[in-house]
Coordinates of C-alpha atoms in Angstrom, one line a residue:
X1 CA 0.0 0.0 0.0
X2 CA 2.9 2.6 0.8
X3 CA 4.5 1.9 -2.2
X4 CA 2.4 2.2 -4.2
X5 CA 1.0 5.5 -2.5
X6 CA 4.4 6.8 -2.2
X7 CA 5.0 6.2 -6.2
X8 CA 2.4 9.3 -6.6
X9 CA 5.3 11.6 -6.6
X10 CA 6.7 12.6 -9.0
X11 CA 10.0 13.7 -10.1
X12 CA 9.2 17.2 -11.5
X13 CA 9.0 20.0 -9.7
X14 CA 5.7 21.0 -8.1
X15 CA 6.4 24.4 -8.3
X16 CA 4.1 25.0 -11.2
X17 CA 1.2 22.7 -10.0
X18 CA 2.7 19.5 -11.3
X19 CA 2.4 17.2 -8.7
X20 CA 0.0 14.3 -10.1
X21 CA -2.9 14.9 -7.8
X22 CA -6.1 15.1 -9.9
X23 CA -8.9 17.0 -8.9
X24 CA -11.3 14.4 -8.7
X25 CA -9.0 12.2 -6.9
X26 CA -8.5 14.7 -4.0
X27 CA -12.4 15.4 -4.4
X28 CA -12.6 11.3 -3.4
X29 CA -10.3 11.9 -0.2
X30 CA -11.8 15.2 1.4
X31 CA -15.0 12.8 0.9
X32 CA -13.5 10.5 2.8
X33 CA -12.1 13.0 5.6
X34 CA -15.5 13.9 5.9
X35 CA -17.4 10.7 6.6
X36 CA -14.4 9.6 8.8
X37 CA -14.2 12.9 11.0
X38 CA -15.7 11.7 14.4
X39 CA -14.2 12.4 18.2
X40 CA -13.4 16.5 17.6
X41 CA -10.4 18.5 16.6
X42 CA -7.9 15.8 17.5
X43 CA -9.6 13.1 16.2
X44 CA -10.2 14.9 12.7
X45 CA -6.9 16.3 12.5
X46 CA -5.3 12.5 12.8
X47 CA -7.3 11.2 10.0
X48 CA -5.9 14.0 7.6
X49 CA -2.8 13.5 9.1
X50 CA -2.7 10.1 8.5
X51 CA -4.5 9.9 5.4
X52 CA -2.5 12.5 3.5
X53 CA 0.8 12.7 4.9
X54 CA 1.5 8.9 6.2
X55 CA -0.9 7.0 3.4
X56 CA -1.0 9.2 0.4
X57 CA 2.1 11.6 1.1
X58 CA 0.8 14.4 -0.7
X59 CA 2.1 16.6 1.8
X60 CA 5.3 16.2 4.7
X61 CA 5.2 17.0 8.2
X62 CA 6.9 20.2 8.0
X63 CA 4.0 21.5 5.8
X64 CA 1.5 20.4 7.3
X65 CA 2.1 20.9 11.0
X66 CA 2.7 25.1 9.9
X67 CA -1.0 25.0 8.6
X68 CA -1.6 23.5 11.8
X69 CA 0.0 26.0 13.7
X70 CA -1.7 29.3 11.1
X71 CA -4.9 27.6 11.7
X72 CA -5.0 27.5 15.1
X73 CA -4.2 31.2 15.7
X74 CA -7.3 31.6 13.5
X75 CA -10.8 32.1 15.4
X76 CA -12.7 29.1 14.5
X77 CA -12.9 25.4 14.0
X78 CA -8.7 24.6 13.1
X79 CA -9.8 21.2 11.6
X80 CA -11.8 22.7 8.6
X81 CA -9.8 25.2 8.4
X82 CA -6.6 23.0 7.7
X83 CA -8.6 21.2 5.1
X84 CA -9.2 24.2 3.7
X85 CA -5.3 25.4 4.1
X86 CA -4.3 21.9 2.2
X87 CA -7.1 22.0 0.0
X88 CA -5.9 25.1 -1.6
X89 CA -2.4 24.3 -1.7
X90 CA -3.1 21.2 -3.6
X91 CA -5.8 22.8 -5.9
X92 CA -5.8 26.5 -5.1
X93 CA -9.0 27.8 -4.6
X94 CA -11.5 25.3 -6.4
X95 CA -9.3 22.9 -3.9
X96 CA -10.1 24.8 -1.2
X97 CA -13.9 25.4 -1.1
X98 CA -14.2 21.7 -2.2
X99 CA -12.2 20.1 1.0
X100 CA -13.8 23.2 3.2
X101 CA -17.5 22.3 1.9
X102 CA -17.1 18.5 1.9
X103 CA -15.9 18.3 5.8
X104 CA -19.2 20.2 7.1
X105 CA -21.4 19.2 4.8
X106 CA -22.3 15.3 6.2
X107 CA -22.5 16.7 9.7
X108 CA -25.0 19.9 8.6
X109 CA -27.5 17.6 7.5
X110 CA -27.0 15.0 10.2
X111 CA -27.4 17.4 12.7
X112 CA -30.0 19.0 10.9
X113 CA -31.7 15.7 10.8
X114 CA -31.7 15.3 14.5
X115 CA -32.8 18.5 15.4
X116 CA -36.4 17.5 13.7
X117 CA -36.5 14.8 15.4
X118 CA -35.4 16.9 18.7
X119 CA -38.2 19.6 18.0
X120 CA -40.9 17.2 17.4
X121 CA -40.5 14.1 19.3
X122 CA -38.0 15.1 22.4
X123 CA -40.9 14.7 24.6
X124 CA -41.3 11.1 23.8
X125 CA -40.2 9.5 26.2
X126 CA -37.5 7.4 25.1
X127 CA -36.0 10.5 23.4
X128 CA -35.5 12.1 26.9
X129 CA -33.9 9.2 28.3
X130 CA -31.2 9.2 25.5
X131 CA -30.8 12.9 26.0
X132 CA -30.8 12.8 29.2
X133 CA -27.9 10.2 29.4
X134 CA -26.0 11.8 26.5
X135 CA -25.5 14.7 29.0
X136 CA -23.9 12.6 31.3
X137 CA -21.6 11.2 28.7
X138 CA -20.5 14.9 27.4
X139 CA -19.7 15.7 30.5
X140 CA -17.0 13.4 30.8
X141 CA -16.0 14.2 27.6
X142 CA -15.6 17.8 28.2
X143 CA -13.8 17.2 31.4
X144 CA -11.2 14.7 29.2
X145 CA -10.6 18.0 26.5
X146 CA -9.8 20.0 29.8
X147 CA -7.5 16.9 30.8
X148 CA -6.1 16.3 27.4
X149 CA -5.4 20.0 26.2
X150 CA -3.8 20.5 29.9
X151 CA -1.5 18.2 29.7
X152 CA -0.5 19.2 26.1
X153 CA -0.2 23.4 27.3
X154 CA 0.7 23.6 30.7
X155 CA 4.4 22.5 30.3
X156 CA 5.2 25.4 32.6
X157 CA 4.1 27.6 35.3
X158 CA 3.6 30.7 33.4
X159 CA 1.7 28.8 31.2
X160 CA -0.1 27.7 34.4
X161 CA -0.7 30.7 35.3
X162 CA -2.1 32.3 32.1
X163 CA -5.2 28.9 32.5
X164 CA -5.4 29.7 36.1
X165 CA -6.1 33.6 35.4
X166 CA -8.2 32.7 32.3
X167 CA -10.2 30.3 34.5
X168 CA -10.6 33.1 37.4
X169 CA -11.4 35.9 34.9
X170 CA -14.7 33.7 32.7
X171 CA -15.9 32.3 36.0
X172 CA -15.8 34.7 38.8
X173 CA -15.2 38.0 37.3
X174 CA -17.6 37.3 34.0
X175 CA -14.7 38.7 31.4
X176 CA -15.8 38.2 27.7
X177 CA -13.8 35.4 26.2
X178 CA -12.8 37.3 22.8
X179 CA -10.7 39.8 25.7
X180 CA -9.3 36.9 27.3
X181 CA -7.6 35.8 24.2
X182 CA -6.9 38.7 22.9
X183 CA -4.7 39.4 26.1
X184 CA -3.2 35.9 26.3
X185 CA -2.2 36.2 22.4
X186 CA -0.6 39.9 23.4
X187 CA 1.3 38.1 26.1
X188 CA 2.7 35.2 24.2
X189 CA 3.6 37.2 21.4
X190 CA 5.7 39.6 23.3
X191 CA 7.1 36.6 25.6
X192 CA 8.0 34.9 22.4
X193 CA 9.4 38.2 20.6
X194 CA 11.5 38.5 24.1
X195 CA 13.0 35.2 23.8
X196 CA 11.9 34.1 26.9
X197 CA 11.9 30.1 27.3
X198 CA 8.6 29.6 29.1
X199 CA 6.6 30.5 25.6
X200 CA 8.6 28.3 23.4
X201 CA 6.7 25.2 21.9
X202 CA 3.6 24.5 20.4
X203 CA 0.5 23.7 21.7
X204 CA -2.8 22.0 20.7
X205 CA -4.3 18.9 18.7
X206 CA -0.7 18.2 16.5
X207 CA -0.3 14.6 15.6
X208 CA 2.0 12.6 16.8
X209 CA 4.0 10.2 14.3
X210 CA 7.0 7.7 14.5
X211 CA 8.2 7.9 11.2
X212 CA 8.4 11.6 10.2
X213 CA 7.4 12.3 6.5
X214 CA 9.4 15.1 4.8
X215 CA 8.3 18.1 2.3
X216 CA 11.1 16.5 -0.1
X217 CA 9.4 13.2 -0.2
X218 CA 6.1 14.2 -1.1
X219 CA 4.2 14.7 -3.6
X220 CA 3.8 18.3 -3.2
X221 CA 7.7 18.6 -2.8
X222 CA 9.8 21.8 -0.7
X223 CA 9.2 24.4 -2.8
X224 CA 6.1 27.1 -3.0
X225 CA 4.0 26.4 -5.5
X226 CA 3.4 29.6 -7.8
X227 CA 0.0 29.8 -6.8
X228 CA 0.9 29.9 -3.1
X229 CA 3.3 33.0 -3.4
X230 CA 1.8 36.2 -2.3
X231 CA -0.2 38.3 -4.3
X232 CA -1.8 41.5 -2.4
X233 CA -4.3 41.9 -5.9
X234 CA -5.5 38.2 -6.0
X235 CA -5.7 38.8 -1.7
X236 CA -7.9 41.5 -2.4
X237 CA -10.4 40.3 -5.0
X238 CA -10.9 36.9 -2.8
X239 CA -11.5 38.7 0.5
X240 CA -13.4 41.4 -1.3
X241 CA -15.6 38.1 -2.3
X242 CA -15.9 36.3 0.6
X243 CA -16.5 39.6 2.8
X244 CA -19.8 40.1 0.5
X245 CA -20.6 36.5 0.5
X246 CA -20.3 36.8 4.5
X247 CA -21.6 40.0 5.6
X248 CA -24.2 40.4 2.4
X249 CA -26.7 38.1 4.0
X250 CA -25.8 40.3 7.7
X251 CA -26.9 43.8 6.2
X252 CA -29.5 42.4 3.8
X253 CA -31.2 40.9 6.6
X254 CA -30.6 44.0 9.1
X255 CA -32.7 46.2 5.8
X256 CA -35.3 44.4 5.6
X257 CA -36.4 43.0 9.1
X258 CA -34.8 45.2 11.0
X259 CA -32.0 44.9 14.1
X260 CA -34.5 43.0 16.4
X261 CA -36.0 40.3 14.1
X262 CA -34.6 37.1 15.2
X263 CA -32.7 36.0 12.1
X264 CA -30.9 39.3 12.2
X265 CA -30.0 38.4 16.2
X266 CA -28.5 35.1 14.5
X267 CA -27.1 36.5 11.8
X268 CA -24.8 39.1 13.9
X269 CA -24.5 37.2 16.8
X270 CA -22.7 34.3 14.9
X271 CA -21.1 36.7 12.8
X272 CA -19.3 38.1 15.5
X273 CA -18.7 34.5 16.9
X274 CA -16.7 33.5 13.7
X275 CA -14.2 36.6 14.5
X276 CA -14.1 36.3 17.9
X277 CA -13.6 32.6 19.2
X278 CA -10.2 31.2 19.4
X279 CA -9.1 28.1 21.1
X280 CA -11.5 25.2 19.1
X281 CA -14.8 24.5 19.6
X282 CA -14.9 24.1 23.6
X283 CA -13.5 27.4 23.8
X284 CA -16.5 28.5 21.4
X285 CA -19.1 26.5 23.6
X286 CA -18.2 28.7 26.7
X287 CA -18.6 31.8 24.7
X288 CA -21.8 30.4 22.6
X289 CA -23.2 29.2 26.1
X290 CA -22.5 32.9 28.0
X291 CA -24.5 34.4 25.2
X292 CA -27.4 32.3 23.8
X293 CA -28.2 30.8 27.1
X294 CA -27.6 33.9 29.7
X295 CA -28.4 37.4 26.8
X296 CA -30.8 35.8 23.8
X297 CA -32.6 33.3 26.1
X298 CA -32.7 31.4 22.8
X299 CA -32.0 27.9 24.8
X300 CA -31.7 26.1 28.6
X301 CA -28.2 25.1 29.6
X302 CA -29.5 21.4 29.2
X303 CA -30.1 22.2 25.4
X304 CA -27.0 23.2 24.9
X305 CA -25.4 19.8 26.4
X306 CA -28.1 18.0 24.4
X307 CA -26.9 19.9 21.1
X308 CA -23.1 19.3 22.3
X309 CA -24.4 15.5 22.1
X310 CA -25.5 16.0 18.8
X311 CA -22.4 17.5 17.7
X312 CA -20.4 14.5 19.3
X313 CA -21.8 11.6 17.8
X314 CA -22.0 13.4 14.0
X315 CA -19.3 13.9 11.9
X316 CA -17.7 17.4 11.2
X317 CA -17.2 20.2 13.3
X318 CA -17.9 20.3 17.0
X319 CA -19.0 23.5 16.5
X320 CA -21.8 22.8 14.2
X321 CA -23.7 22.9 17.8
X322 CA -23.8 26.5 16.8
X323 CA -26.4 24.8 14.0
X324 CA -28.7 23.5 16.8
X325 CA -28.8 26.5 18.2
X326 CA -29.7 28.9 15.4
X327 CA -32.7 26.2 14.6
X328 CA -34.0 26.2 18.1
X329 CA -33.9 30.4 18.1
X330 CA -35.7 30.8 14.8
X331 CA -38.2 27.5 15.8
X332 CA -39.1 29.4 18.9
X333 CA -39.5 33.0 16.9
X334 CA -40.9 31.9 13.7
X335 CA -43.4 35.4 13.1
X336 CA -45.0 34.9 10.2
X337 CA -43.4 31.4 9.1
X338 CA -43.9 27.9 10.1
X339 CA -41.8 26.8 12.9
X340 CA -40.3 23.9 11.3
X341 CA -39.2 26.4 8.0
X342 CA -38.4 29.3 10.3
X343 CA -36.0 26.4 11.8
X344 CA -34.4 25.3 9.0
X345 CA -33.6 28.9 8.0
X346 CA -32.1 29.4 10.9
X347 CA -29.8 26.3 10.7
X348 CA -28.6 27.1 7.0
X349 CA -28.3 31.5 8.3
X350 CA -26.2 30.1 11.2
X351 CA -23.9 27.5 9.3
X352 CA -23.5 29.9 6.6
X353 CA -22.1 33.1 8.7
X354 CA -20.1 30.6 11.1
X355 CA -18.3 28.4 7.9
X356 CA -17.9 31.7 5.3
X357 CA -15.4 33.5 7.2
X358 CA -13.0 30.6 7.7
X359 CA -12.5 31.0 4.0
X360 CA -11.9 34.5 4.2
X361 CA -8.9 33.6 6.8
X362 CA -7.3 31.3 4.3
X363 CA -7.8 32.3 1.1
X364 CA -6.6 36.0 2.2
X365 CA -3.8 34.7 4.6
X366 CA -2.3 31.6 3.8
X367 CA -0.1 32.9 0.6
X368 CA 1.5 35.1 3.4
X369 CA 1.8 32.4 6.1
X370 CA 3.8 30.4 3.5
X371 CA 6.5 32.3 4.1
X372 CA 6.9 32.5 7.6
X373 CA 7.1 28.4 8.7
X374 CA 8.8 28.6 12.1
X375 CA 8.0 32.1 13.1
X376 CA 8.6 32.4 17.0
X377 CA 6.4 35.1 18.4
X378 CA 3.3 33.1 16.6
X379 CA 4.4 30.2 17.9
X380 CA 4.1 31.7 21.6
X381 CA 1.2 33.1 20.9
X382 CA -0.1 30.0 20.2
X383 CA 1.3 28.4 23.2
X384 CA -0.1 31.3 25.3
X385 CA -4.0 31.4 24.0
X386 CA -3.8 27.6 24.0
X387 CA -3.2 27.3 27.7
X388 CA -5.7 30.4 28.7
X389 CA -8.0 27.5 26.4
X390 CA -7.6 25.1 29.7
X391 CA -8.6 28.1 31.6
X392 CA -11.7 28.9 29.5
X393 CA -12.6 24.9 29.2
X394 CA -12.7 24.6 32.8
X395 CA -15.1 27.1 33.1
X396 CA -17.2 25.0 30.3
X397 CA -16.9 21.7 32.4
X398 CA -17.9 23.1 35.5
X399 CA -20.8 25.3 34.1
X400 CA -21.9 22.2 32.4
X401 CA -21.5 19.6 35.7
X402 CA -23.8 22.1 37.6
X403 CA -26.7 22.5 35.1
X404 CA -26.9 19.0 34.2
X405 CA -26.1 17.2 37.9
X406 CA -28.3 19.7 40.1
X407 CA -31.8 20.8 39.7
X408 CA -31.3 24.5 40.8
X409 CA -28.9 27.3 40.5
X410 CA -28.5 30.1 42.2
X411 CA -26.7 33.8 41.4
X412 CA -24.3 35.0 44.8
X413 CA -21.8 37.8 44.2
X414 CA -22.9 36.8 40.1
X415 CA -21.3 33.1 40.1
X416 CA -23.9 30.5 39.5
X417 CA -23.8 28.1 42.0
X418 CA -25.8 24.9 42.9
X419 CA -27.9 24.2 45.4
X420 CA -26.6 21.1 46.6
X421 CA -30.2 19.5 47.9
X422 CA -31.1 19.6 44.3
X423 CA -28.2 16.9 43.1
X424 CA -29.8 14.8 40.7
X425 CA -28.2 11.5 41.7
X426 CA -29.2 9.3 38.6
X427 CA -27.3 11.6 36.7
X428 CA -24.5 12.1 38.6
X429 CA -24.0 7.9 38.6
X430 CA -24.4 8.2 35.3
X431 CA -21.8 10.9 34.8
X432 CA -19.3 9.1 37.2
X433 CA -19.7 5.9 35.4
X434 CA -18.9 8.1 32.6
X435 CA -16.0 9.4 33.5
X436 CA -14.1 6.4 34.8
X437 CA -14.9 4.8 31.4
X438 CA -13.2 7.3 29.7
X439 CA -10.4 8.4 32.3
X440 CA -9.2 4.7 33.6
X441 CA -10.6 2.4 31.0
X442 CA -10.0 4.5 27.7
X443 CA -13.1 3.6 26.1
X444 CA -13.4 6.1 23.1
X445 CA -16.4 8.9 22.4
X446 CA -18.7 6.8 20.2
X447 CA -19.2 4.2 22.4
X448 CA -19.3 6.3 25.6
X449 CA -22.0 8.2 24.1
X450 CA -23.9 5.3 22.8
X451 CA -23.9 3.6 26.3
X452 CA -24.8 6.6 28.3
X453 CA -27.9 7.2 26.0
X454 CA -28.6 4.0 26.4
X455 CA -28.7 3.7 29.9
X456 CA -30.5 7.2 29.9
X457 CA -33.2 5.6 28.1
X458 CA -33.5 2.6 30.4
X459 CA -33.4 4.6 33.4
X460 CA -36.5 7.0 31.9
X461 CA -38.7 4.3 30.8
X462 CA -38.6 2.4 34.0
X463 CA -38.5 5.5 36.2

């Protein structure tokens, strides 16, 4: 199989595009990126890592782990957008929308699928019970991102200390996310321009791989293809494009039914989302949570974790929970339309200003980004937003354990807390059980979810 993968590559140079990849060949693999692109950020960017550096070696690891890097300082889900990144190198832009489209695309309509079912049948009673033990299980899996990203970022104790202020500045002192980030990217990037040690090294979902694949070996090759070199008109026209594409839809709708319509709330509200959220799609939940939830009033915490649920167990983006959440705002505020079609606009106005932009950063910034592989002060701002990340995911896990394991919450000095006679013990079992499944026994996200909703179901029926 490697041989015959690794026999792609071809002896010219690919400087001019000539590196043997068809189109529709690379159409076939972003497919198949797509259906396989289960268990988050990590989990999706280890299949593309695997399937085109290690199997098809269209791309080295040098290449590919700067995208990584470029994406990650980039608000937004890194996983698409590194499909994207590749996408375009391979194919320029055609290559680019394709592999962008392809990887949301199955989980849009899965989700969209289950959001019907949510709306019109989630007070069946077998549909609680599996909604009600998928809570439990994304609990757990929350508290395994804070665990997992931890151990990645906090190598130090600066870095420590920039998750323990993060943590201390969402939670008790309410302090929007986007500032948050903005400051720990400041700091790193000054550390990192300084020299100093504690912001050196990466952070995040990169893969991790015996045998290291090379730019030289691959099909791609060293060199910067010609359409990957900088040019500020091309830069122009394609942000000028995607800007219209993006923010069209934003004033149209602001024209025509005016600032307080509902689809205009969505339509800015996830507009500003797709600038402002750094740190992968937890970090978005915290700030998507803080805002839906607690200023629209568009959904209950325990939607939210029952979207998150939906988001685990489809493939795609983690942050097509944002999708869920649009459909239930526009389902609840219809006006004139029917719910269901109200919905489903919704969905498609959400996806659509959330997914645009992430374009934009790419197409606009990635000729540019070519030429600065190994650039320190981005590198430690990296390392410094991805440990404020463990900060800001803490805050998600522990917001989460109180709404779904306790019954009531109440506001002191404006930190929700629980009122402890209100624990709900079946769920709290549940979430224990949970948690040691994933924390001692390994078990992975699929089957963790599946069980819990399971067992939610039995309890509920019996109960």
């Amino acid at each position: 199989m490697t041989a015959s993968l690794s026999s792609t590559t071809p002896a010219a140079s690919p400087s001019n595009g000539d590196h043997g990849i068809s189109l529709g060949e690379a159409t076939r693999v972003w497919a198949r990126i797509a259906a396989l692109s289960f268990g988050g950020p990590a989990g999706q960017i280890a299949v593309m890592h695997r399937l085109l550096v290690e199997e098809k070696r269209w791309i080295g690891e040098e290449r590919f782990l700067h995208a990584l890097n470029y994406c990650m300082l980039l608000p937004g889900p890194e996983a698409q957008q590194l499909a994207i990144y590749i996408g375009w190198l391979l194919h320029k832009t055609k290559g680019g929308l394709i592999a962008g489209i392809l990887f949301v695309l199955p989980g849009f309509l899965a989700i969209l699928g289950l959001s019907y079912i949510y709306v019109l049948l989630g007070h069946v009673q077998i549909i609680e019970g599996l909604f009600f033990g998928l809570k439990a299980a994304v609990l757990a899996i929350v508290m395994q991102a804070v665990v997992r990203v931890g151990s990645r970022a906090l190598k130090n104790n600066v870095m420590r200390g920039i998750a323990a202020a993060a943590f201390v500045a969402i939670f008790f002192l309410g302090a929007p996310f986007p500032l948050i980030i903005l400051a720990a990217g400041l700091g790193g990037f000054i550390g990192g321009r300084s020299g100093l040690k504690a912001f050196q090294g990466g952070g995040g979902h990169g893969p991790a791989s015996g045998d290291v694949v090379h730019d030289r070996d691959t099909a791609l090759g060293e060199q910067l293809p010609d359409h990957a070199r900088p040019h500020p008109g091309w830069s122009l026209r394609i942000s000028a494009v995607f800007l219209i594409l993006w923010l069209g839809p934003v004033l149209a709708l602001f024209l025509t039914l005016g600032p307080d319509n509902v689809f205009t709330h969505i339509a800015s509200f996830f507009s500003q989302m797709a600038v402002v959220t750094f740190g992968g799609a937890y970090a978005v939940l915290a700030y998507v949570a803080q805002e839906a939830v607690g200023t629209f009033g568009w959904l209950k915490p325990g939607e939210m974790l029952d979207g998150l649920g939906m988001a685990e167990t489809t493939p795609g983006p983690l942050i097509m929970v944002t999708q869920f959440v649009g459909f239930l705002a526009a389902f609840r505020d219809s006006g004139v339309l029917h719910p269901l079609i109200a919905a489903t606009l919704g969905a498609i106005l959400t996806t659509w200003v959330t997914f645009v932009p992430c374009f934009l950063w790419i197409f606009a910034g990635a000729p540019f980004i070519e030429r600065l592989r190994g650039n320190p002060a981005l590198s430690a701002a990296l390392t410094a937003i991805t440990a404020a990340v463990v900060g800001v995911i803490l805050n998600l896990a522990i917001w989460f354990a109180i709404h779904t394991l306790f019954g009531q919450v109440q506001r002191i000095a404006g930190v929700d807390l629980p009122v402890l006679s209100s624990v709900n013990i079946p769920a709290l079992l549940l979430s224990i059980g949970a948690m040691i499944a994933v924390f001692r026994f390994k078990v992975g996200v699929l089957p963790v979810l599946g069980a819990c909703a399971a067992l939610g179901a039995v309890y509920v029926f019996i109960a």
